[in-house]
XYZ file of C-alpha atoms in Angstrom:
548
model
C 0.000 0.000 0.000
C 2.690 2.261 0.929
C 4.086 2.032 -2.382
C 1.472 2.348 -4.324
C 0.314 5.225 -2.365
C 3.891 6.666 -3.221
C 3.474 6.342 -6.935
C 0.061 7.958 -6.973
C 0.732 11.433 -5.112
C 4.261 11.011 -7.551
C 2.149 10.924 -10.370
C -0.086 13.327 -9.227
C 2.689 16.033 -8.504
C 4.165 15.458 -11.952
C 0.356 16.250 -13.380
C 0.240 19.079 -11.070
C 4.344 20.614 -11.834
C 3.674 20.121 -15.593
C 0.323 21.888 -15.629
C 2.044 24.473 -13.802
C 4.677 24.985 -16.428
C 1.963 24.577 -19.350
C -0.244 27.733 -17.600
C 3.331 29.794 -17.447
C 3.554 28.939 -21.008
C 0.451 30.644 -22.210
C 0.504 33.339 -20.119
C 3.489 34.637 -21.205
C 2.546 33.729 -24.868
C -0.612 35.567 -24.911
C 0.336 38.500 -23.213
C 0.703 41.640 -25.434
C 3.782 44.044 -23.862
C 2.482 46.979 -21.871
C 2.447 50.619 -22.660
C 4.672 51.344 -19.116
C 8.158 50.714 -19.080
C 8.508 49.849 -15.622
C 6.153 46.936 -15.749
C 7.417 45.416 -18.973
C 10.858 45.482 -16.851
C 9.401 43.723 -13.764
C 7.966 41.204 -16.080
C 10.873 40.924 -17.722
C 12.791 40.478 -14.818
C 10.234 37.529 -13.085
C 10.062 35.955 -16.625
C 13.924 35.422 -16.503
C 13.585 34.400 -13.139
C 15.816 37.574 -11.727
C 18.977 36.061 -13.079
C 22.270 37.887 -12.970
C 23.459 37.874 -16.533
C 20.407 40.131 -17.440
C 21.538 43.298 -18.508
C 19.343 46.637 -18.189
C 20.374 49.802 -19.017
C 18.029 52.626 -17.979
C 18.304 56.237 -20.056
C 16.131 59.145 -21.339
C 15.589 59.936 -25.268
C 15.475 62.847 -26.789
C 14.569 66.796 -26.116
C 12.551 68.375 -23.031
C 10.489 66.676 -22.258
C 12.593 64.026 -22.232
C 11.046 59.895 -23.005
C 12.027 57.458 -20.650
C 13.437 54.158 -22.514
C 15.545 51.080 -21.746
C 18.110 47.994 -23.310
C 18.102 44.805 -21.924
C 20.459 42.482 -23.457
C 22.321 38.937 -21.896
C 25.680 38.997 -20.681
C 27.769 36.825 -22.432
C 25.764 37.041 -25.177
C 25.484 40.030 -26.633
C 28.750 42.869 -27.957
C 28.869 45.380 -25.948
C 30.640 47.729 -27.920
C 28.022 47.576 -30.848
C 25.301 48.243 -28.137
C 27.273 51.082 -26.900
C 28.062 52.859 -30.441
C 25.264 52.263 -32.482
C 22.343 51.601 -30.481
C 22.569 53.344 -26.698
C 25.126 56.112 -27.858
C 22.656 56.849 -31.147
C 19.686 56.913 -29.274
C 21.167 59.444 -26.461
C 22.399 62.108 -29.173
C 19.660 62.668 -31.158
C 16.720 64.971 -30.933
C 13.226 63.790 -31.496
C 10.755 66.498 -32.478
C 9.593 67.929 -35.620
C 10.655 71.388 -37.320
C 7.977 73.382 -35.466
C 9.484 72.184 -31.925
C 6.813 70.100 -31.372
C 7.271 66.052 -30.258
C 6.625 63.866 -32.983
C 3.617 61.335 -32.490
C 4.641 57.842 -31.289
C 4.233 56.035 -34.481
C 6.097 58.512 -35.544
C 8.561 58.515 -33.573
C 8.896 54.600 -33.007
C 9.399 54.546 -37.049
C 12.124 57.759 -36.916
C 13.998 55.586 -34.937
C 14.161 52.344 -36.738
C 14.682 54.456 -40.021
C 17.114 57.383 -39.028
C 18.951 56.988 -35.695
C 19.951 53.027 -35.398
C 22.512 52.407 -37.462
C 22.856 48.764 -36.694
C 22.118 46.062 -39.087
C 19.054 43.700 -38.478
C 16.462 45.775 -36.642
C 13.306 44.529 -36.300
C 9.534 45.108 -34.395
C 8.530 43.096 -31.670
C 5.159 43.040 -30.260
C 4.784 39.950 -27.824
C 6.520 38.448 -24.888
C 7.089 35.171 -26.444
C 9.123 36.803 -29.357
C 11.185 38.984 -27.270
C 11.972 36.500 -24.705
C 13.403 34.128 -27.700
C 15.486 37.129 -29.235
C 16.602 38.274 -25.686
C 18.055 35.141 -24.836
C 19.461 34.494 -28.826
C 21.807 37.599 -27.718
C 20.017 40.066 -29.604
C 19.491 43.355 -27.626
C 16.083 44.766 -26.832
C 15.211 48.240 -26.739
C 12.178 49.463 -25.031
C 10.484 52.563 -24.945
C 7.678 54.397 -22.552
C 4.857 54.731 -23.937
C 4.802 52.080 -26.825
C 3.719 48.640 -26.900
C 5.928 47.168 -29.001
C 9.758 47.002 -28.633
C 12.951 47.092 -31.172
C 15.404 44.097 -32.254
C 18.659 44.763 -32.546
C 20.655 42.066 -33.839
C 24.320 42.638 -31.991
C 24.980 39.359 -30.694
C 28.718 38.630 -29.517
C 30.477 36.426 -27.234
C 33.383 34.523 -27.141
C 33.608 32.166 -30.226
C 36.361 29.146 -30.581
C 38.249 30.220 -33.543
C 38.345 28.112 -36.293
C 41.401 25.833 -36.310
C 42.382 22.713 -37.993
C 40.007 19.305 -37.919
C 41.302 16.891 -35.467
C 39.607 13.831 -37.088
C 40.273 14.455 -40.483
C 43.386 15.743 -41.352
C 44.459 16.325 -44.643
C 47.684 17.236 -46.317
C 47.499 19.234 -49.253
C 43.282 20.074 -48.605
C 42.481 23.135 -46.297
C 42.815 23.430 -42.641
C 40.143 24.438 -41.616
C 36.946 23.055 -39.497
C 33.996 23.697 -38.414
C 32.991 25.735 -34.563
C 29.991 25.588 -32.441
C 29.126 29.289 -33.983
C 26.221 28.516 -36.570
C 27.099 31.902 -38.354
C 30.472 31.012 -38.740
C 29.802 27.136 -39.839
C 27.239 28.664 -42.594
C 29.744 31.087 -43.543
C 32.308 28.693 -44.494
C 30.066 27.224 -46.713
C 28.540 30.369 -48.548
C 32.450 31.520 -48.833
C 33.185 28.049 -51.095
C 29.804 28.197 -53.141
C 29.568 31.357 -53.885
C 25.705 31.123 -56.087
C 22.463 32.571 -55.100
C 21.375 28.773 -55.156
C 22.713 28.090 -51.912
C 19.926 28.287 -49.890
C 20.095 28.496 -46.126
C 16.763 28.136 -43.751
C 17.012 27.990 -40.682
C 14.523 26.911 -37.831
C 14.152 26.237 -33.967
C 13.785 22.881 -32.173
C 13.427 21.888 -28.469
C 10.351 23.296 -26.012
C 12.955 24.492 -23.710
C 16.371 24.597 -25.309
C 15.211 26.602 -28.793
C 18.184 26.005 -30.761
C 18.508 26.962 -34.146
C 19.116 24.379 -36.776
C 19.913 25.098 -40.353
C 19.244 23.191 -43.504
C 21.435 23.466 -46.799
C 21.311 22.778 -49.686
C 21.451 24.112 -53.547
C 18.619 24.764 -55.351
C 18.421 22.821 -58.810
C 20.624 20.100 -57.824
C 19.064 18.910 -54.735
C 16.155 16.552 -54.954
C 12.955 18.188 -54.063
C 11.273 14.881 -53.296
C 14.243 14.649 -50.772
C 14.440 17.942 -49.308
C 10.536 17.922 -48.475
C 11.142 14.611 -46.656
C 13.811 16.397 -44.796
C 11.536 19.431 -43.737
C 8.425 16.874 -42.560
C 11.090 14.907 -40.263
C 12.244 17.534 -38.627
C 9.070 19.286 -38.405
C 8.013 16.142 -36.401
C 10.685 16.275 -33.908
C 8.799 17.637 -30.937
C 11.643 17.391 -27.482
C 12.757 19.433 -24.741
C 16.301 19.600 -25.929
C 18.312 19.821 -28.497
C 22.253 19.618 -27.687
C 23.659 18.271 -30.511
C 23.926 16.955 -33.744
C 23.402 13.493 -32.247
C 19.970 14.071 -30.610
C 18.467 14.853 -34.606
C 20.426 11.783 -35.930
C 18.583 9.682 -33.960
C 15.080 11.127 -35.097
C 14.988 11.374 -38.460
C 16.871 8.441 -38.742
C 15.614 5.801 -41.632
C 16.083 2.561 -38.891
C 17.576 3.239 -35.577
C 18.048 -0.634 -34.351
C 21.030 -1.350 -37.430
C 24.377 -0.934 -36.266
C 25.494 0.963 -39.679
C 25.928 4.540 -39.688
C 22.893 5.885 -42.291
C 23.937 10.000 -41.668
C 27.352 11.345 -42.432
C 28.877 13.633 -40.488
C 32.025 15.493 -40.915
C 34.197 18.944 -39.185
C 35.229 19.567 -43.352
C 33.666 22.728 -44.633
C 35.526 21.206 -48.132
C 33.449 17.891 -47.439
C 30.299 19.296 -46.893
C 30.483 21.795 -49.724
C 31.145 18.185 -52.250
C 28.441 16.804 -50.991
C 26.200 19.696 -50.988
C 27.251 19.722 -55.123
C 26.240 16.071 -55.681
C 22.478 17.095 -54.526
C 22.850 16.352 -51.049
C 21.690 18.558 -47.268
C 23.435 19.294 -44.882
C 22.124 20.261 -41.141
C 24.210 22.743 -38.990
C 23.035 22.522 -35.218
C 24.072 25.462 -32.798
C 26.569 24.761 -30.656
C 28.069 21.577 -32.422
C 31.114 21.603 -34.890
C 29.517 18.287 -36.208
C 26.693 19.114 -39.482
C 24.811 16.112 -40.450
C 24.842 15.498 -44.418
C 22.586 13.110 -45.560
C 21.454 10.892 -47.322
C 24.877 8.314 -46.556
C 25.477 5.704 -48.463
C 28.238 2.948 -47.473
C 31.141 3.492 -49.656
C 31.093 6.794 -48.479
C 32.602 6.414 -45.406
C 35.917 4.788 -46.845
C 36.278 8.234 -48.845
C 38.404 11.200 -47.513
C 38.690 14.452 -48.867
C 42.554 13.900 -49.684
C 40.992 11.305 -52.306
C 40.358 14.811 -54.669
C 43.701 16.369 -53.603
C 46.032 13.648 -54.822
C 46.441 11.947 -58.194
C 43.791 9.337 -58.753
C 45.941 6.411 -59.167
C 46.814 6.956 -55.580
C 43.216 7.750 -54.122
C 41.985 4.514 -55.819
C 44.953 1.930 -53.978
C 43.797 3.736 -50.319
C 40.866 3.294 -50.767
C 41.374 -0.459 -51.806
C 43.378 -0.170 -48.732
C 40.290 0.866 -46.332
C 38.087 -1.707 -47.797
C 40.915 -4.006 -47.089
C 41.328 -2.718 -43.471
C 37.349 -3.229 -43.069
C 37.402 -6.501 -43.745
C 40.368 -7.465 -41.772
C 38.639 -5.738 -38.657
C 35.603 -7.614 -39.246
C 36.759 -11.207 -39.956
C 40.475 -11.370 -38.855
C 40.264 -12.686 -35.351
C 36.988 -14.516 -36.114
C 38.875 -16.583 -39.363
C 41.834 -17.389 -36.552
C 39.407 -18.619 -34.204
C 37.573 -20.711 -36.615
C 40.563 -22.041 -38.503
C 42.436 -23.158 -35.161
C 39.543 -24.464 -33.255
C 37.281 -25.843 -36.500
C 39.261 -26.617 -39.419
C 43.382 -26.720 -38.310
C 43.439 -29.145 -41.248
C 42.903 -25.503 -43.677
C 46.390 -24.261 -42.004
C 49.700 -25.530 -43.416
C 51.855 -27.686 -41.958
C 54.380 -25.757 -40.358
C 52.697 -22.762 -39.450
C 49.969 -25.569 -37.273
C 53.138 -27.049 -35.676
C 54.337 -23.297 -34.947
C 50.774 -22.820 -32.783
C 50.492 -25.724 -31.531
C 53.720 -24.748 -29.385
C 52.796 -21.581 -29.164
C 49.382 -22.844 -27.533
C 51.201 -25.283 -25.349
C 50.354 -24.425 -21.665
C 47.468 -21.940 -22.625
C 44.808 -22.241 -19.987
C 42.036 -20.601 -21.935
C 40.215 -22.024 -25.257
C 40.712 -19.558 -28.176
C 37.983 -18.185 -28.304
C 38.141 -16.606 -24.762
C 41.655 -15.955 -25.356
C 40.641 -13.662 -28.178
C 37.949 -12.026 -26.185
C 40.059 -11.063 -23.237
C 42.510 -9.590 -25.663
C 40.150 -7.871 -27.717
C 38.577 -6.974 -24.644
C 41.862 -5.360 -22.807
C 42.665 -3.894 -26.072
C 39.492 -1.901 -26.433
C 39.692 -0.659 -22.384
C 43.158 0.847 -23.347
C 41.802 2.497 -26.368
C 38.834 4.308 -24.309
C 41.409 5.023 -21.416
C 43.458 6.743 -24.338
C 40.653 8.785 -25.350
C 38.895 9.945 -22.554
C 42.035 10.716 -20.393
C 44.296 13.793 -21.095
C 46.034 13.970 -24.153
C 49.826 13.605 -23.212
C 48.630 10.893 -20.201
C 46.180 9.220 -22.737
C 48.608 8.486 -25.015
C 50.981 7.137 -23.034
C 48.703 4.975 -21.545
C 47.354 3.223 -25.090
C 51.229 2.976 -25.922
C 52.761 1.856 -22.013
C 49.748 -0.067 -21.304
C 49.255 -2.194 -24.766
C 53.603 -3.349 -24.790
C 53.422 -3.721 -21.072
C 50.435 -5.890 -20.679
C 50.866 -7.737 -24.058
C 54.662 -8.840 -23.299
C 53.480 -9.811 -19.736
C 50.371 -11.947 -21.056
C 52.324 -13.924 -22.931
C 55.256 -14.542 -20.648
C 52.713 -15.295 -18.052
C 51.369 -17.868 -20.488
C 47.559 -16.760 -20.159
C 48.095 -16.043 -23.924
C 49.864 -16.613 -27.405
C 52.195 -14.727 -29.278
C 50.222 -15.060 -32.356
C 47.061 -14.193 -30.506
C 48.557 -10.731 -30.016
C 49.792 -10.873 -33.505
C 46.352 -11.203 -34.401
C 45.164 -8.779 -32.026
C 47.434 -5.813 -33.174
C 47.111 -6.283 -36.898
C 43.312 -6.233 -36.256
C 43.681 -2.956 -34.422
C 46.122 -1.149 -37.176
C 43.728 -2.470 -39.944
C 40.835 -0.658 -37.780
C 42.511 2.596 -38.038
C 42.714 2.329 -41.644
C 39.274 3.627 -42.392
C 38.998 7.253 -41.930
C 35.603 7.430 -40.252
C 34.853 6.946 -36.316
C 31.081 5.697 -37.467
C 32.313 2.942 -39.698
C 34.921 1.834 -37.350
C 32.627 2.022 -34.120
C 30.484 0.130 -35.621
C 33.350 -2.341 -37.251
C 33.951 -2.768 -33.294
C 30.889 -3.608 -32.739
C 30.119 -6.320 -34.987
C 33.713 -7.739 -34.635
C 32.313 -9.375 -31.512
C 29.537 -10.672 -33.059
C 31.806 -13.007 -35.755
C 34.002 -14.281 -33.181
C 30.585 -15.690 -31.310
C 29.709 -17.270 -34.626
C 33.058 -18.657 -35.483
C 33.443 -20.058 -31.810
C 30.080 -21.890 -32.107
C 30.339 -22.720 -35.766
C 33.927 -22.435 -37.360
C 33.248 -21.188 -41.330
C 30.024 -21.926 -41.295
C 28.727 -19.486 -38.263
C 31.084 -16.667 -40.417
C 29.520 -17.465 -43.806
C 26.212 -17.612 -41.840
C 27.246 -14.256 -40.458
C 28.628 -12.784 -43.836
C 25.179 -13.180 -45.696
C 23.197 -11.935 -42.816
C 25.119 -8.427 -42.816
C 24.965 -8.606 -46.497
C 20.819 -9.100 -46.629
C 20.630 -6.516 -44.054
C 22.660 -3.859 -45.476
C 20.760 -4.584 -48.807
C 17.937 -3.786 -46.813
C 18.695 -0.206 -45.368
C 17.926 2.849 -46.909
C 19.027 6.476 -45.678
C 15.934 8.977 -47.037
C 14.992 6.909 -49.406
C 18.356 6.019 -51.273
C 19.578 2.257 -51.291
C 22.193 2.296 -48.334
C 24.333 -0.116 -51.101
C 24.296 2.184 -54.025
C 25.527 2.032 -56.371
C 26.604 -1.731 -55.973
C 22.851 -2.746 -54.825
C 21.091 -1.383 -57.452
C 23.648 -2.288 -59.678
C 24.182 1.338 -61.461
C 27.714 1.064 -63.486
C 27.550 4.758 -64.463
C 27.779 5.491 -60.645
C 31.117 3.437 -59.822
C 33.262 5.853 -61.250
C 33.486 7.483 -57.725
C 33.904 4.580 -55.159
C 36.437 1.942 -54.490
C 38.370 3.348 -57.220
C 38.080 7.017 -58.653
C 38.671 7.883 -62.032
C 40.092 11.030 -63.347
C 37.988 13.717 -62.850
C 37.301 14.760 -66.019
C 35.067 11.425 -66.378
C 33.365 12.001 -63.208
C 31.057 15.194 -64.992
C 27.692 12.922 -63.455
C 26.258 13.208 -60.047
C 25.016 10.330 -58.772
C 21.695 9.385 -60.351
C 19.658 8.020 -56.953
C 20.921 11.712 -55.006
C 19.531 13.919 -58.007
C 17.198 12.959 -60.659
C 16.394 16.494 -62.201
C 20.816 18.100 -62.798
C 22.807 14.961 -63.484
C 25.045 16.526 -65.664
C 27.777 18.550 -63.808
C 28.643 20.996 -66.498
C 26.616 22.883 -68.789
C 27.927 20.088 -71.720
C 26.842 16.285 -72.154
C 30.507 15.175 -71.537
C 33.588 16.248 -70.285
C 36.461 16.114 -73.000
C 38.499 12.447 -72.531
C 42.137 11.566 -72.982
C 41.653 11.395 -76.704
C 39.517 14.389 -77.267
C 42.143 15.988 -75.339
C 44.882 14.962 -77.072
C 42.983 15.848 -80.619
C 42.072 19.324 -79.396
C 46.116 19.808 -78.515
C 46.915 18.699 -82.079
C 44.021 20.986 -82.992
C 45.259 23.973 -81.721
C 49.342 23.145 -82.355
C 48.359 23.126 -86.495
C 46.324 26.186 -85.997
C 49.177 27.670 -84.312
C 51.894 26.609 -86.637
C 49.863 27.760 -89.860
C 49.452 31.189 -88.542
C 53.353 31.388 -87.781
C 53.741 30.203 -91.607
């Protein structure tokens, strides 16, 4: 009884706390600002709860008689020099009365200042609470005036900003150096400076009861997918939460299927990276306050591309990215394979290398499989020591930690020299794809084909193989096949995957992204080796007749 009892006044205080907050709500929505200064401060003032990083500056406007007015603005937030220069200094210096001596009318004189004394870009009216409580606390600065129910916007936001510094998780030689901040001005920014066409379109809206953060869609108009970006708009539109913090917290809403393990959003800290996918007809959404925009829709191959693949020659960018691929699969199946070929099918290994681990097993207390799990295990504690501990100490903790513990494992005898073998080259192959998503979730499913090769040798792993394979055939990210172009099987479309061609044969975008703009240029077809060569003949004849 007691219990119960406890859950139903529980319940019955969260009714009564929430209706509480829901009445606050529409109050302040519905009510209109007064004509008194001093009571739209004291509202103000218990709307914000009293809290010390409001700002209020108190001064008189114009000639005798003189018009009581006021700024409020967040500290923190806002710049105070621009407040002081061009709004409070403005306002203070100027007369407001007509040629005959006589005060102008308040419409009159509301609109005089808008038009002639702020000098400050993005002014704007505001006529209800619930619009100049949002602006207040976006850092714009408010300016209030007796007599008038309405109040001025003054966009003069400020604050300190990270400055914008190289990315940390995808370097790049010979590409830029620079990455996104948590300033969504400055994020947008670096992608209007790079496309510099009227068809970049950027819209912007809030999401999150409480938090309010702004969130900004890209994209180019005529090359993105309208189909796509209206599918875009309704999922976010039906993301109704108290907070947004991150980039994360939208990833997993308008996420296609949020039980698979693969990564179906890209996300990158590239400016370069988001600008090449905004120009193959994809969108890209910038969240306040996270360095992380989410570009979608993701197809697989895309995270074993870098954006070093388009700085280097192209016989180079296709061998690394054979090279990831290769990495990916030796992640996935390496330890699994050695646990199925030594505890299912030694009769696979040759001769001397089975006599080799047969020694090297001699003594082991542990079957192989658990031998490979403890290892895998220790080894993927010392990589999340490494990167939640400080830099310098992290480091030398992966580095101390791996030699130390490995060399004593083995002398100890708990395991084998070629189960660390194993181990290692499994982590180094990890490390060759360039995205944390794919090789989190490389991890992840790691564990899952040792399980399968413990209980079933090759079989359990082929088992396993065709599973992920039917699954990943099965995804889709907005739409788009999460396989394309290898599931559809498009052959125009695998110019641009595990191995690039040249670039002047890559003049299509892919077809699935953009059906209306395939064509890159304003021509049907980029000129080839041979039309190349034939226009340089061309033009040396041309030349050498005109010397004659």
């Amino acid at each position: 009884m007691n219990s119960a009892w406890r859950r139903i006044i529980k319940k019955r205080r969260k009714k009564e706390l929430t209706l509480q907050y829901e009445e606050t709500e529409l109050t302040v929505n519905k009510q209109e600002l007064s004509p008194d200064l001093n009571e739209n401060l004291k509202t103000i003032i218990e709307v914000l709860g009293n809290s010390s990083d409001l700002m209020i500056r108190e001064f008189k406007i114009g000639n005798p008689p003189m018009t009581k007015a006021a700024l409020l603005a967040i500290n923190g937030l806002s710049d105070k020099e621009s407040i002081g220069s061009f709004i409070i200094e403005r306002l203070m210096s100027d007369g407001y009365h007509t040629e005959n001596g006589s005060p102008k009318q308040p419409l009159q004189l509301f609109t005089y200042i808008k038009e002639n004394i702020l000098t400050i870009m993005g002014v704007k009216d505001v006529t209800d609470w619930n619009t100049l409580v949002h602006n207040l606390l976006s850092g714009q600065s408010i300016v209030l005036i007796d007599g008038f129910v309405q109040a001025i916007a003054c966009s003069a936001q400020g604050g300190e900003v990270r400055t914008i510094s190289e990315p940390t998780t995808e370097p790049s030689v010979r590409g830029p150096k620079e990455s996104f901040v948590e300033a969504l001005v400055t994020n947008t920014a670096l992608v209007r400076h790079r496309i510099k066409s009227p068809n970049l379109r950027v819209e912007t809206i809030q999401l999150g009861e409480i938090t309010q953060t702004d969130v900004s869609i890209i994209y180019v108009k005529g090359i993105v997918n309208d189909k796509l970006l209206t599918e875009v708009k309704e999922r976010l539109g039906k993301i109704k939460v108290d907070e947004i913090t991150g980039s994360n917290t939208i990833e997993e809403w308008i996420n296609d299927d949020i039980w698979t393990p693969w990564p179906t959003i890209f996300i990158t800290e590239r400016p370069d990276v988001v600008t090449g996918n905004l120009l193959e007809g994809r969108i890209a959404i910038f969240v306040d306050g996270t360095p992380i925009p989410l570009i979608l829709p993701a197809t697989w191959i895309q995270f074993f591309q870098t954006a070093e693949d388009y700085y280097t020659n192209w016989h180079m960018t296709s061998f690394l990215r054979l090279l990831r691929v290769g990495g990916f699969l030796i992640t996935l199946l390496g330890p699994s394979l050695f646990i199925a070929f030594l505890s299912y099918h030694p009769e696979l290994i040759p001769t001397p290398l089975l006599v080799s681990l047969s020694a090297q097993r001699h003594g082991i207390p542990f079957p192989v499989f658990i031998e490979a799990l403890l290892m895998e295990f220790t080894f993927e504690v010392l990589r999340e020591a490494g990167v939640r501990m400080p830099r310098p100490i992290g480091q030398a903790v992966s580095i101390v930690g791996a030699l130390v513990l490995g060399q004593a494992a083995v002398e100890a005898g708990i395991v084998s020299s070629a189960m660390v073998i194993v181990v290692a080259g499994t982590a180094i192959a990890s490390f060759t794809m360039p995205h944390v998503q794919m090789t989190d979730t490389t991890r992840l499913l790691r564990f899952i084909m040792m399980m399968l090769a413990a209980s079933f040798g090759l079989y359990g792993i082929g088992l396993g193989v065709i599973v992920l394979v039917a699954h990943t055939c099965s995804i889709r990210s907005f739409g788009i096949p999460y396989l394309a172009p290898f599931a559809p099987l498009m052959f125009a479309d695998w110019k641009d995957t595990i191995i690039r061609f040249p670039k002047p044969f890559l003049s299509k975008r892919p077809r699935l992204l953009n059906q209306t703009k395939i064509i890159r240029t304003g021509t049907t077809q980029n000129l080839g080796p041979s039309q190349r060569k034939g226009q340089i003949k061309e033009n040396e004849s041309k030349r050498d007749s005109n010397e004659t």
